[in-house]
Amino acid sequence: MARAPFELAGVRVAPGSRAQIDVPVAKLYTHAPLHIPVEVVHGRQPGPVLLVCGAIHGDEINGVEIVRRLLRSAAIRRLRGTLIAVPIVNVFGFVQHSRYLPDRRDLNRCFPGSESGSLGSRVAALFREQIVDQASHIIDLHTGAIHRTNLPQVRSQLSIGTETAAMAEAFGAPVILNAELREGSLRHYAQSRGAPVLTYEAGEALRFDEWAIAPGVRGVLRVMRHLGMLAADHRRRREPPAAEVANGSSWARAPIDGILRPQVRLGARVARGQVLGRVADPFGNAEGEVRANADGIVIGISNLPLANEGEALFHVARFEAIEEAESAVESFQSDYYEGLPDPERP
């Protein structure tokens, strides 16, 4: 029996074909229409429906490039199942270089949304109804906030033996953060309806970080192979070391107002009480030490030297097997950072 076409926003995509679809989302003040850009790749053989989306936060653009490279990959030519690729969800924020929507709402706190609510609620409802509800599995691509960089990591709520945990392990990031679900997030909504969701965090907002993009593309392809959407890769490649799961994390904060001088790099292993950086006023009259409040690995760091008292500066993830976590991060860095010019390294 021939496989049925896949339908999205009124467009039918035949098996063995692909189509770019503009999903109407709203209009600008000028009456010019805005669309969420979508590409559907509908395989000839049945399989999962995977949604890969970027820029739910409009300034987090590494995911946009990950989706572009994914769609150009030769591996998806023999796809089983269906790939829904959405490079830019928050088109309003993307155009304005902003994390938020014009009403200052965070789209990733608006799900499931409402057709009669705020702008954020309406965009969330449209994205959910037209796209999210068709997916059986989801990979949501993010970066750190503006002026903050994240070590490549997968965030998900894990339970032993679940499909979500298996997808997280297959992705191949050096760190898996066992993160609680946040009310109103895409991850919270999708998992409430039984769709496994991974959030990939890497790099900084409004930047293209090659050391974050390339592993993201490879990670998505690994998950697709795990799901049976792609044939196994028989080329001789060194598999990434098993990711270590962090069961908690915390931020080390500025003790005073001033200018930060970091003393550790992203991915560094740190000990409780270790000095991560120093904050001093411009004259050097007052100086405070930023200390780690736990043993762990630095998975996020502020790139802006200007700090207010209490500002989050270093994100430290806690591991039971700290040596194994350090080894996984070091192996990842040697694989992906080698050959990059020094300014490209975190």
Coordinates of C-alpha atoms in Angstrom, one line a residue:
M1 CA 0.0 0.0 0.0
A2 CA 1.4 3.4 -1.0
R3 CA 2.2 5.8 1.8
A4 CA -0.2 8.7 2.3
P5 CA 1.0 12.3 1.7
F6 CA 1.9 14.4 4.7
E7 CA -0.2 17.5 5.2
L8 CA 0.9 20.7 6.9
A9 CA -0.9 24.1 6.8
G10 CA -3.0 22.8 3.9
V11 CA -0.1 21.7 1.8
R12 CA 0.2 18.0 0.9
V13 CA 3.7 16.6 0.5
A14 CA 4.0 13.4 -1.4
P15 CA 6.1 10.4 -0.2
G16 CA 9.7 10.7 -1.4
S17 CA 9.5 14.5 -1.8
R18 CA 10.1 17.7 0.1
A19 CA 8.4 21.1 0.2
Q20 CA 9.0 24.5 1.7
I21 CA 5.9 25.9 3.4
D22 CA 5.3 29.4 4.7
V23 CA 2.9 29.1 7.6
P24 CA 1.1 32.5 8.1
V25 CA 1.6 33.8 11.6
A26 CA 0.7 37.5 11.7
K27 CA 1.1 40.8 10.0
L28 CA 3.4 43.7 10.7
Y29 CA 2.1 47.3 11.3
T30 CA 2.7 47.9 7.6
H31 CA 0.2 45.1 6.7
A32 CA 3.1 43.0 5.4
P33 CA 2.6 39.3 6.2
L34 CA 4.9 37.3 8.4
H35 CA 5.3 33.5 8.1
I36 CA 7.0 30.7 10.0
P37 CA 9.3 29.0 7.4
V38 CA 9.0 25.2 7.4
E39 CA 10.5 22.5 5.2
V40 CA 8.9 19.1 5.2
V41 CA 10.9 16.0 4.0
H42 CA 8.5 13.1 3.7
G43 CA 10.2 9.8 3.2
R44 CA 8.9 6.9 1.1
Q45 CA 9.0 4.5 4.0
P46 CA 7.0 5.0 7.3
G47 CA 8.7 6.1 10.5
P48 CA 8.7 8.8 13.2
V49 CA 7.8 12.4 12.6
L50 CA 10.7 14.4 13.9
L51 CA 10.4 18.2 14.5
V52 CA 13.7 20.0 14.6
C53 CA 13.2 23.7 15.4
G54 CA 15.4 26.7 16.1
A55 CA 15.0 30.3 17.3
I56 CA 12.0 30.0 19.6
H57 CA 14.1 32.7 21.2
G58 CA 14.6 35.0 18.3
D59 CA 18.2 35.9 19.0
E60 CA 19.4 32.3 19.4
I61 CA 20.7 31.8 15.9
N62 CA 23.0 28.8 16.1
G63 CA 19.9 26.6 15.6
V64 CA 19.1 28.4 12.4
E65 CA 22.4 27.3 10.9
I66 CA 22.0 23.8 12.3
V67 CA 18.7 23.4 10.5
R68 CA 20.1 24.7 7.3
R69 CA 23.0 22.2 7.3
L70 CA 20.7 19.4 8.3
L71 CA 18.5 20.1 5.2
R72 CA 21.6 20.1 3.0
S73 CA 22.9 16.8 4.3
A74 CA 23.0 13.9 1.9
A75 CA 22.0 11.6 4.7
I76 CA 18.4 12.6 4.6
R77 CA 17.9 11.7 0.9
R78 CA 16.8 8.2 2.0
L79 CA 14.7 9.3 5.0
R80 CA 12.3 6.9 6.7
G81 CA 9.4 8.8 8.3
T82 CA 9.1 12.6 8.1
L83 CA 11.3 15.5 9.1
I84 CA 9.7 18.8 9.9
A85 CA 12.4 21.4 9.9
V86 CA 11.7 24.9 11.3
P87 CA 14.8 27.1 11.3
I88 CA 13.0 30.2 12.8
V89 CA 10.0 29.9 15.1
N90 CA 10.0 33.4 16.6
V91 CA 10.1 35.3 13.4
F92 CA 9.3 38.6 15.2
G93 CA 12.2 38.3 17.5
F94 CA 14.6 37.1 14.8
V95 CA 13.9 40.2 12.6
Q96 CA 14.4 42.4 15.6
H97 CA 17.5 40.6 17.0
S98 CA 15.5 40.0 20.2
R99 CA 14.9 37.0 22.4
Y100 CA 11.3 38.1 22.9
L101 CA 8.1 38.9 20.9
P102 CA 7.0 42.5 20.4
D103 CA 4.9 42.3 23.5
R104 CA 8.0 41.4 25.5
R105 CA 6.7 37.9 26.1
D106 CA 9.0 34.8 26.0
L107 CA 7.5 32.5 23.4
N108 CA 8.9 29.5 25.3
R109 CA 6.7 30.3 28.3
C110 CA 3.5 30.6 26.2
F111 CA 2.6 27.0 25.4
P112 CA 0.0 25.6 24.8
G113 CA -1.2 29.1 23.9
S114 CA -4.6 30.4 23.0
E115 CA -6.1 31.7 19.8
S116 CA -7.7 34.6 21.7
G117 CA -4.8 35.4 24.1
S118 CA -1.8 37.7 23.9
L119 CA 0.4 37.8 20.8
G120 CA 2.8 35.2 22.4
S121 CA -0.1 33.0 23.3
R122 CA -1.5 33.2 19.7
V123 CA 1.8 32.4 18.1
A124 CA 2.3 29.5 20.5
A125 CA -1.2 28.2 19.7
L126 CA -0.6 28.4 15.9
F127 CA 2.8 26.7 16.1
R128 CA 1.3 24.0 18.3
E129 CA -1.7 23.3 16.2
Q130 CA -0.1 23.5 12.7
I131 CA 3.3 21.9 13.5
V132 CA 4.0 20.6 17.0
D133 CA 1.0 18.3 17.4
Q134 CA 2.0 16.4 14.2
A135 CA 5.4 15.5 15.7
S136 CA 6.1 12.2 17.4
H137 CA 9.6 13.4 18.6
I138 CA 11.2 16.9 19.0
I139 CA 14.6 18.4 19.1
D140 CA 14.5 22.1 20.2
L141 CA 17.7 24.1 19.4
H142 CA 18.9 26.9 21.8
T143 CA 21.9 28.9 22.8
G144 CA 22.9 30.8 25.9
A145 CA 21.4 34.2 26.4
I146 CA 23.0 37.4 25.0
H147 CA 26.5 37.8 26.5
R148 CA 26.4 34.2 27.8
T149 CA 27.9 31.1 26.3
N150 CA 26.8 27.5 26.9
L151 CA 29.0 24.4 26.6
P152 CA 27.3 22.0 24.2
Q153 CA 24.8 20.2 26.3
V154 CA 21.4 18.4 26.1
R155 CA 18.7 19.2 28.6
S156 CA 15.8 16.9 29.2
Q157 CA 13.8 15.4 32.0
L158 CA 15.2 11.9 32.3
S159 CA 13.8 8.7 33.6
I160 CA 15.8 5.4 33.3
G161 CA 14.8 3.5 30.2
T162 CA 12.7 6.2 28.6
E163 CA 12.9 7.1 24.9
T164 CA 13.9 10.7 26.0
A165 CA 16.9 9.3 27.8
A166 CA 17.9 7.1 24.8
M167 CA 17.6 10.1 22.5
A168 CA 19.7 12.2 24.8
E169 CA 22.4 9.6 25.0
A170 CA 22.4 9.1 21.2
F171 CA 22.9 12.9 20.6
G172 CA 26.5 12.7 21.7
A173 CA 26.8 16.0 23.6
P174 CA 29.4 15.9 26.4
V175 CA 26.9 16.8 29.1
I176 CA 23.3 15.8 29.7
L177 CA 21.5 18.0 32.2
N178 CA 18.6 16.4 33.9
A179 CA 16.4 19.5 33.9
E180 CA 13.0 20.0 35.3
L181 CA 10.2 21.0 33.0
R182 CA 9.3 24.6 32.9
E183 CA 5.6 25.6 32.8
G184 CA 4.7 27.1 29.4
S185 CA 7.7 25.7 27.6
L186 CA 7.6 23.7 24.4
R187 CA 9.3 20.9 26.2
H188 CA 6.7 20.9 29.0
Y189 CA 3.8 20.9 26.5
A190 CA 5.2 18.2 24.2
Q191 CA 6.1 15.8 27.0
S192 CA 2.7 16.3 28.5
R193 CA 1.3 14.7 25.3
G194 CA 3.9 11.9 25.3
A195 CA 6.3 13.3 22.7
P196 CA 10.0 12.9 23.7
V197 CA 11.8 16.2 23.6
L198 CA 15.5 17.2 23.7
T199 CA 16.7 20.7 24.2
Y200 CA 20.2 21.3 22.7
E201 CA 22.0 24.3 24.2
A202 CA 25.3 25.5 22.8
G203 CA 27.0 28.8 22.1
E204 CA 25.9 32.4 22.6
A205 CA 23.0 34.4 21.3
L206 CA 23.5 36.5 18.1
R207 CA 26.6 34.5 17.2
F208 CA 27.5 31.7 14.9
D209 CA 29.7 29.4 17.0
E210 CA 31.2 26.7 14.8
W211 CA 32.2 24.6 17.8
A212 CA 28.5 24.6 18.7
I213 CA 26.9 24.2 15.3
A214 CA 28.9 21.3 13.9
P215 CA 28.2 19.0 16.9
G216 CA 24.6 20.1 16.8
V217 CA 24.2 18.8 13.2
R218 CA 26.0 15.6 14.0
G219 CA 23.8 15.2 17.1
V220 CA 20.6 15.5 15.2
L221 CA 21.7 13.0 12.6
R222 CA 22.7 10.6 15.4
V223 CA 19.2 10.9 17.0
M224 CA 17.7 10.3 13.6
R225 CA 19.7 7.1 13.2
H226 CA 18.7 6.0 16.7
L227 CA 15.0 6.5 15.7
G228 CA 15.5 4.4 12.6
M229 CA 14.9 7.4 10.3
L230 CA 18.4 7.1 8.7
A231 CA 20.5 4.1 7.8
A232 CA 23.4 3.3 10.1
D233 CA 26.7 5.2 9.4
H234 CA 29.2 2.5 8.6
R235 CA 32.1 4.9 8.1
R236 CA 35.0 4.5 10.5
R237 CA 34.4 7.2 13.0
R238 CA 35.3 7.5 16.6
E239 CA 32.1 7.5 18.6
P240 CA 31.8 10.3 21.2
P241 CA 32.3 9.2 24.8
A242 CA 29.2 8.4 26.8
A243 CA 27.7 11.7 28.1
E244 CA 27.6 12.2 31.8
V245 CA 24.3 13.1 33.4
A246 CA 24.3 16.2 35.7
N247 CA 21.5 16.0 38.3
G248 CA 21.8 19.6 39.3
S249 CA 23.4 22.9 38.6
S250 CA 23.8 26.3 40.1
W251 CA 25.1 29.8 39.2
A252 CA 28.1 31.5 40.9
R253 CA 27.2 35.2 41.2
A254 CA 29.0 38.5 41.4
P255 CA 29.7 39.4 45.1
I256 CA 30.0 43.2 44.3
D257 CA 29.4 45.5 41.4
G258 CA 32.4 45.9 39.1
I259 CA 34.4 44.4 36.2
L260 CA 34.9 40.7 35.9
R261 CA 38.2 39.0 35.3
P262 CA 37.5 35.3 34.7
Q263 CA 40.0 32.7 35.8
V264 CA 38.5 29.6 34.3
R265 CA 37.2 28.6 30.9
L266 CA 34.1 27.0 29.7
G267 CA 34.3 23.2 30.3
A268 CA 36.7 23.5 33.2
R269 CA 36.5 21.2 36.1
V270 CA 36.2 23.2 39.4
A271 CA 36.1 22.4 43.1
R272 CA 33.8 23.8 45.7
G273 CA 35.3 27.1 47.0
Q274 CA 37.6 27.5 44.0
V275 CA 38.0 31.1 42.7
L276 CA 36.3 31.3 39.3
G277 CA 37.0 35.0 38.8
R278 CA 37.4 38.3 40.5
V279 CA 35.2 41.4 40.3
A280 CA 36.7 44.8 41.0
D281 CA 35.8 48.4 40.6
P282 CA 37.6 50.4 37.9
F283 CA 40.1 51.7 40.4
G284 CA 40.8 48.4 42.0
N285 CA 39.9 49.8 45.5
A286 CA 37.3 47.1 46.0
E287 CA 37.6 43.5 44.8
G288 CA 35.5 40.4 45.4
E289 CA 36.1 36.7 44.5
V290 CA 33.5 34.6 42.6
R291 CA 33.7 31.1 44.1
A292 CA 32.2 27.8 43.0
N293 CA 29.5 26.6 45.4
A294 CA 30.0 23.0 44.3
D295 CA 32.3 20.6 42.6
G296 CA 31.5 20.3 38.9
I297 CA 32.0 21.4 35.4
V298 CA 31.5 25.0 34.1
I299 CA 28.8 24.6 31.5
G300 CA 27.9 28.3 31.1
I301 CA 29.8 31.6 31.4
S302 CA 29.2 35.3 31.1
N303 CA 31.1 36.9 28.3
L304 CA 30.4 40.5 29.4
P305 CA 33.0 41.7 31.9
L306 CA 30.6 44.3 33.4
A307 CA 28.8 42.8 36.4
N308 CA 26.2 43.9 38.9
E309 CA 26.1 42.5 42.4
G310 CA 24.2 39.2 42.3
E311 CA 24.5 38.7 38.6
A312 CA 24.9 35.1 37.4
L313 CA 28.5 34.7 36.0
F314 CA 29.5 31.0 36.0
H315 CA 27.0 28.0 35.6
V316 CA 28.4 24.9 37.3
A317 CA 26.8 21.5 36.7
R318 CA 27.2 18.8 39.5
F319 CA 28.0 15.2 38.7
E320 CA 28.3 12.0 40.7
A321 CA 31.1 10.8 38.5
I322 CA 33.1 14.0 38.2
E323 CA 36.2 12.4 36.6
E324 CA 34.1 10.7 33.9
A325 CA 32.4 14.0 33.2
E326 CA 35.7 15.8 32.9
S327 CA 37.0 13.1 30.5
A328 CA 33.9 13.4 28.3
V329 CA 34.2 17.2 28.1
E330 CA 38.0 17.0 27.3
S331 CA 37.4 14.4 24.6
F332 CA 34.6 16.5 23.1
Q333 CA 36.8 19.6 23.1
S334 CA 39.7 17.9 21.5
D335 CA 37.5 16.5 18.7
Y336 CA 35.6 19.7 17.9
Y337 CA 37.9 22.6 18.9
E338 CA 41.1 21.2 17.3
G339 CA 41.9 23.3 14.2
L340 CA 39.6 26.2 15.1
P341 CA 41.3 29.6 15.3
D342 CA 41.7 30.6 18.9
P343 CA 38.9 33.3 18.8
E344 CA 36.5 30.6 17.8
R345 CA 37.1 28.6 21.0
P346 CA 35.0 29.2 24.1

